[in-house]
Short mmCIF file of C-alpha atoms in Angstrom, two decimals:
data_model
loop_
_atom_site.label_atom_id
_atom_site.label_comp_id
_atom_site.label_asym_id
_atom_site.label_seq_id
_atom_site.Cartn_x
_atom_site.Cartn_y
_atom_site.Cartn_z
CA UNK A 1 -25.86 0.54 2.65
CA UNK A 2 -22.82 0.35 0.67
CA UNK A 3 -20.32 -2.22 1.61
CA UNK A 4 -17.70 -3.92 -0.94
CA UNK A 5 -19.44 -7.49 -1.23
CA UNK A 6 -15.92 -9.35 0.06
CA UNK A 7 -16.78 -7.16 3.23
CA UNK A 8 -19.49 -7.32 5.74
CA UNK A 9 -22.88 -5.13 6.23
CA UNK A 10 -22.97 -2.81 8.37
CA UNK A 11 -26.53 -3.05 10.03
CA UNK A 12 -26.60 0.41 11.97
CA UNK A 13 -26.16 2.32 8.34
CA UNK A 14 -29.46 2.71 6.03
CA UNK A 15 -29.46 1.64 2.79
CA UNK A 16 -28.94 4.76 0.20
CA UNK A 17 -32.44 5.86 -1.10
CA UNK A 18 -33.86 5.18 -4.22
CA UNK A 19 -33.57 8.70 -6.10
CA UNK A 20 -36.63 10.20 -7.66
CA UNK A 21 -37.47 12.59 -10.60
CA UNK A 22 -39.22 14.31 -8.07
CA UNK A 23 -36.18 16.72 -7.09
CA UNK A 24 -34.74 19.58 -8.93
CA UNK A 25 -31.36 17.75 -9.06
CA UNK A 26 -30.90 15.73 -12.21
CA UNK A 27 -30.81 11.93 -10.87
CA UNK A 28 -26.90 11.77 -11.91
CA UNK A 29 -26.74 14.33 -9.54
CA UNK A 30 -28.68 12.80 -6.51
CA UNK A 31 -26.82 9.28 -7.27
CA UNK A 32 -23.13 11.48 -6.88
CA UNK A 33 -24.39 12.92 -3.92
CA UNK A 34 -25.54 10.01 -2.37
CA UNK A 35 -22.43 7.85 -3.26
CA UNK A 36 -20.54 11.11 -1.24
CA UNK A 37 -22.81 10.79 1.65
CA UNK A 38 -22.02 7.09 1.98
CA UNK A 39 -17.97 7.78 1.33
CA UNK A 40 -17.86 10.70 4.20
CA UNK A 41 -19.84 8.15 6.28
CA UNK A 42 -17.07 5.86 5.94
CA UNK A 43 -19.19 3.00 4.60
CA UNK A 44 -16.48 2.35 1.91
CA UNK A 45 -12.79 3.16 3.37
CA UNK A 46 -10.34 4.79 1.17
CA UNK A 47 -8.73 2.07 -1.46
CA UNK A 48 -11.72 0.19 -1.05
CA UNK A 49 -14.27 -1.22 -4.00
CA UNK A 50 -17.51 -0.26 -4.88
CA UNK A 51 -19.85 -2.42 -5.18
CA UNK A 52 -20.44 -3.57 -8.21
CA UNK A 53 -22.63 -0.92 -10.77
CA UNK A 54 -25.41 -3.65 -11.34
CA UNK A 55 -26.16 -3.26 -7.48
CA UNK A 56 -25.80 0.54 -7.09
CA UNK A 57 -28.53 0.83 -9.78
CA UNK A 58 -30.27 -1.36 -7.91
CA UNK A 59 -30.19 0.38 -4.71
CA UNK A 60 -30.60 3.92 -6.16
CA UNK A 61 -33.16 3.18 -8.83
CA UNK A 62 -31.28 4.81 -11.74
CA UNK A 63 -30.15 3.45 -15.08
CA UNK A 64 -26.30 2.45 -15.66
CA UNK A 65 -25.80 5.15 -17.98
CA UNK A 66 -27.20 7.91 -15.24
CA UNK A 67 -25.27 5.60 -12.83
CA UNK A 68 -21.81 6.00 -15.20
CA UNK A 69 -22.16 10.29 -15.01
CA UNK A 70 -22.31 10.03 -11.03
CA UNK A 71 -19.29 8.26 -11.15
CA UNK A 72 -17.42 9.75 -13.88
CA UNK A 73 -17.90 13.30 -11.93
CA UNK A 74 -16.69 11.73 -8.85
CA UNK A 75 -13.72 10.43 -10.78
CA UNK A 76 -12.95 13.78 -12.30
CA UNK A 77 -13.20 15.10 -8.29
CA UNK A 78 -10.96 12.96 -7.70
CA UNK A 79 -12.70 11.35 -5.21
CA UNK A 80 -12.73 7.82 -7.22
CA UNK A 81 -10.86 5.90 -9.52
CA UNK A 82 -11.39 3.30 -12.10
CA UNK A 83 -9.78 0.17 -12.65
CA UNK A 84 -10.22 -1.11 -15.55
CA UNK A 85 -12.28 -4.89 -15.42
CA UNK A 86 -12.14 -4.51 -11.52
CA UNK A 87 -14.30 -1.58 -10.62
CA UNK A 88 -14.08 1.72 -8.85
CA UNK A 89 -11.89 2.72 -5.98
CA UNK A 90 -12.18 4.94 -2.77
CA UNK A 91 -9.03 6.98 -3.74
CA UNK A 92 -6.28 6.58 -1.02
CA UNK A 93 -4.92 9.95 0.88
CA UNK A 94 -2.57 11.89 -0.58
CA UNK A 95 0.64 10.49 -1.80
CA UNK A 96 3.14 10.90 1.13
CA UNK A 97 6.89 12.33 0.96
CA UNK A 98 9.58 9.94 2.19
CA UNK A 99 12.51 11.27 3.40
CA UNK A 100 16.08 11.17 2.24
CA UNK A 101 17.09 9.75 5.42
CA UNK A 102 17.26 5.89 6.25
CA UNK A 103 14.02 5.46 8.66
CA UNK A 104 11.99 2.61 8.11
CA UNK A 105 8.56 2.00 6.80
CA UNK A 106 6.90 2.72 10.49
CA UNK A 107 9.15 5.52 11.77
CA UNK A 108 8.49 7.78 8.60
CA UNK A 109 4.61 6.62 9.19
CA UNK A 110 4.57 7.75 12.43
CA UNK A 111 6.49 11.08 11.79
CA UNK A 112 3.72 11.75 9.42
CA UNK A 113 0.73 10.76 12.00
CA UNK A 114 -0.16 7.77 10.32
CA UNK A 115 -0.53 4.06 11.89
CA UNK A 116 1.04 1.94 10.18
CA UNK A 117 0.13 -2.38 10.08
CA UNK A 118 1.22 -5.11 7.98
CA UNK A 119 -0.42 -7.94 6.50
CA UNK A 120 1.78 -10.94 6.53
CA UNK A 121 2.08 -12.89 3.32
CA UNK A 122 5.16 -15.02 4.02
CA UNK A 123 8.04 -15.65 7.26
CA UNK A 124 10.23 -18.61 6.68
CA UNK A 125 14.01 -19.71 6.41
CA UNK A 126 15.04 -20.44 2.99
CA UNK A 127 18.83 -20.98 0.90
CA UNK A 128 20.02 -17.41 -0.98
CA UNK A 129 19.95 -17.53 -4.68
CA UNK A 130 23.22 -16.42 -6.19
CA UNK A 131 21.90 -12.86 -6.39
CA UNK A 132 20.91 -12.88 -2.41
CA UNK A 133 24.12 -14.46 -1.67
CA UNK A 134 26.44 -11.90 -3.77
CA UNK A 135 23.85 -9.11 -1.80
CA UNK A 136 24.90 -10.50 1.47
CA UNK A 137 28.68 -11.89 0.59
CA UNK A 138 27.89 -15.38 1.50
CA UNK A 139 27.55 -18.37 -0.18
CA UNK A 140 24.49 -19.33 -2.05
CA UNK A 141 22.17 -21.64 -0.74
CA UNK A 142 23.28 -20.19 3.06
CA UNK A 143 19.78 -19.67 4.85
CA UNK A 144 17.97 -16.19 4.92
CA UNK A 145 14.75 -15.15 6.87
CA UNK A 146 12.36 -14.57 4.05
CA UNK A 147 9.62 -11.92 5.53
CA UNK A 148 6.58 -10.49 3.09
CA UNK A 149 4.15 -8.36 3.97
CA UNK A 150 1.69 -6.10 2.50
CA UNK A 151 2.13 -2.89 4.48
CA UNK A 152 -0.37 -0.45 5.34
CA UNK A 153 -1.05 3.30 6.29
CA UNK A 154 -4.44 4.19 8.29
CA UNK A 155 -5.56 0.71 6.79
CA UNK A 156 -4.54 1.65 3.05
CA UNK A 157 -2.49 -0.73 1.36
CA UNK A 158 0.51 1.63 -0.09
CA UNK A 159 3.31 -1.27 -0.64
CA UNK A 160 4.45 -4.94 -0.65
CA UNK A 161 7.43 -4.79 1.17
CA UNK A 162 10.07 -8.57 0.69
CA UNK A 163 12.93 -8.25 2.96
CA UNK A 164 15.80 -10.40 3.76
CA UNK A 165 17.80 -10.97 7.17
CA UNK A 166 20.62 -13.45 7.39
CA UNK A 167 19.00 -17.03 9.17
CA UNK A 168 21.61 -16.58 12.11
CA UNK A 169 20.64 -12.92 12.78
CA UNK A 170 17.00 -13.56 12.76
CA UNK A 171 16.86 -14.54 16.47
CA UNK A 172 13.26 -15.07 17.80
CA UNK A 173 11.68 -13.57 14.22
CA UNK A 174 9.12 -16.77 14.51
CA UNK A 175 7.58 -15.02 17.73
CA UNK A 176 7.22 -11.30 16.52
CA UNK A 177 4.37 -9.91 15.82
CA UNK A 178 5.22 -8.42 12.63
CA UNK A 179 1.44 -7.11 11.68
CA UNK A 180 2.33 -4.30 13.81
CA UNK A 181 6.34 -4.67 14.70
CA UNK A 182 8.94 -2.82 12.72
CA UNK A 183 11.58 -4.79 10.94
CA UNK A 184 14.24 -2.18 11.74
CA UNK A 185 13.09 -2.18 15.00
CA UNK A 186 13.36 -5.57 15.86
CA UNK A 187 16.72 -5.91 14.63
CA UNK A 188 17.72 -2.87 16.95
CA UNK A 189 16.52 -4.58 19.93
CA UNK A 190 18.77 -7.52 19.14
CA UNK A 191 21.69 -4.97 19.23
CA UNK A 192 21.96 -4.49 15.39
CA UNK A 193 23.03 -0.97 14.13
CA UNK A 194 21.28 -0.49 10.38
CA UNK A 195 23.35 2.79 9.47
CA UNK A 196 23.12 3.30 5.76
CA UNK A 197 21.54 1.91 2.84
CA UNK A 198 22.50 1.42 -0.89
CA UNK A 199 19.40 2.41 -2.58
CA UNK A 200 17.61 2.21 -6.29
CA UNK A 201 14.23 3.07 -7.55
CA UNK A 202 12.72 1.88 -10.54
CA UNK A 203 8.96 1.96 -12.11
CA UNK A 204 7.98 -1.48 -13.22
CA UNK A 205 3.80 -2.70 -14.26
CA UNK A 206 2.47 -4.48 -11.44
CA UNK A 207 1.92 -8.42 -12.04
CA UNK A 208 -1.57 -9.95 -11.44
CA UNK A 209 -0.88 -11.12 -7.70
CA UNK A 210 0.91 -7.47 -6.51
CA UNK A 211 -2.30 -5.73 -8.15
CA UNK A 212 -4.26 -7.63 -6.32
CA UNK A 213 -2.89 -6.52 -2.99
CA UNK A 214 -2.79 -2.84 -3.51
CA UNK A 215 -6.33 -2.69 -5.27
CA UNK A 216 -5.12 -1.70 -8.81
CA UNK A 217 -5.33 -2.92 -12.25
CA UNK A 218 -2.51 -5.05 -13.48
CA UNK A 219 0.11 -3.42 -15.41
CA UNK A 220 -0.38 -0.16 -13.57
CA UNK A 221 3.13 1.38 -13.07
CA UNK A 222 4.39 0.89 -9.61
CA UNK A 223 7.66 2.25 -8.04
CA UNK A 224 10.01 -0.63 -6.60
CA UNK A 225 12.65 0.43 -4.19
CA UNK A 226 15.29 -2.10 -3.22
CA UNK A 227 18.03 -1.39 -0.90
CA UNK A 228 20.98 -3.33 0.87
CA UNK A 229 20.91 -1.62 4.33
CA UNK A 230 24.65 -1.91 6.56
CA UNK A 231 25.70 -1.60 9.54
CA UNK A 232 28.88 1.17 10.31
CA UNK A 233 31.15 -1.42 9.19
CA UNK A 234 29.99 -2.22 5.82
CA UNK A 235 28.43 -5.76 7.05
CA UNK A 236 25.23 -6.40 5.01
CA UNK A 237 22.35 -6.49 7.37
CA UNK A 238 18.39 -6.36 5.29
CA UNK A 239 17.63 -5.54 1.99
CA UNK A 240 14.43 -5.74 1.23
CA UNK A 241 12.35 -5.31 -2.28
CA UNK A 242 9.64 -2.86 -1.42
CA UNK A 243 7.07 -1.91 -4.43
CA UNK A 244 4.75 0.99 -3.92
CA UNK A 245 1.35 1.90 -5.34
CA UNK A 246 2.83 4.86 -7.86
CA UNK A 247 -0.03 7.27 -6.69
CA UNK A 248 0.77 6.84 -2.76
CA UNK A 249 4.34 7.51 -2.62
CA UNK A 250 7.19 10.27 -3.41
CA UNK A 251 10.82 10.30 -2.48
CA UNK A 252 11.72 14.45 -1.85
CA UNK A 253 15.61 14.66 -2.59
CA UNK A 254 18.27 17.19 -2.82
CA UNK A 255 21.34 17.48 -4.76
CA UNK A 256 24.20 20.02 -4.34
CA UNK A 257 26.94 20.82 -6.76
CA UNK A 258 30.49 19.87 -6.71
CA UNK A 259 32.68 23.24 -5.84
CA UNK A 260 34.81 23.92 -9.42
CA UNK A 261 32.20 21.94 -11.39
#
């Protein structure tokens, strides 16, 4: 069986065969179409890790180097990916379109017919640094509800999403259930209006800890979005810092051109 060794076996799936010289099929072959079996199978999930290459030679009885051309060819299918020092990937779904409209993280997943879950990394009260506090127009050091979580589509990591809430709007955060409850939606049930959003997106490499969490190599470019979201007024609401696996996310736009211009 083929199972990520952070992850347990799965006793009701046989191990892959040891391939033989016996066949037709070159052994890189067999190996490639025995790694596909166990992928369709869903023994390794997309985003997931192979194990590691000294065990799948192991288990199908082939050299690294015959090993290496299996994978390589599922690579160029596009069915895996390579990180370098960390292994091969499961490659996620297809990158996703966002919308140019403010929805949050689970209303776009759901539009799409995804289920979206969080992992959560961090919840707690803590004072606004003096870029927070010019963010929010209050004072530094004046509480905010720090909330991190790793989010998820279909069980894929695609982001890390750090948002903010002012400490006195944050009523009952302590008791949500924010593996599966929306942000946005929990401030709407407390009667808050999130309207419009000052947004930016920028690529930045992705730091040691962030890699981790979205199962790529460190450095790999990743697309941050932050965004100050308001109510009608103007008032300063969320903004959260939300940076996306570059290969699992793309903002569709439009632009239209000023009459006389």
């Amino acid at each position: 069986m083929i199972t990520d060794q952070s992850g347990p076996r799965r006793p009701d799936r046989a191990a892959p065969p040891e391939l033989t010289g016996a066949y037709p099929e070159p052994l890189w072959i067999q190996a490639k179409s025995a790694l596909e079996g166990r992928i369709a199978l869903g023994e390794v999930e997309p985003g997931s890790r192979l194990p590691p290459e000294r065990e799948l030679c192991r288990l199908l009885g082939i050299s690294r180097v015959t090993l290496r051309k299996a994978l390589t060819a599922l690579v160029d299918e596009g069915t895996l990916r390579p990180a370098q020092g960390r292994g091969w990937y499961v490659t996620a779904p297809e990158r996703k379109e966002w919308p140019n409209t403010l929805e949050s993280f689970s209303e776009t997943a759901r539009r799409m017919g995804l289920v979206p879950t969080s992992r959560v990394l961090r919840r707690e009260p803590g004072p606004a640094t003096f870029d927070e506090a010019e963010d929010f127009r209050v004072v530094p050091g004046t509480a905010l509800y720090r909330l991190e979580r790793v989010r998820m589509l279909d069980r894929v990591p695609i982001a890390v999403d750090h948002s903010l809430v002012p400490a006195d709007l944050a009523t009952g955060f302590d008791e949500v259930d924010f593996t599966t409850r929306s942000l946005y939606d929990t401030m709407a049930r407390l009667g808050f209006e999130l309207a419009q959003a000052d947004t930016t997106i920028e690529a930045r490499p992705a730091d040691a800890a962030l890699a981790g969490h979205l199962a790529i190599a460190a450095g790999t470019p990743v697309l941050e979005m932050r965004q100050i979201v308001r109510d009608r007024t103007g008032r300063p609401l969320l903004s959260s810092s939300i940076r996306y696996a570059g290969d699992r996310y793309r903002l569709r736009t439009s632009f239209t051109r000023n009459a006389g211009a």
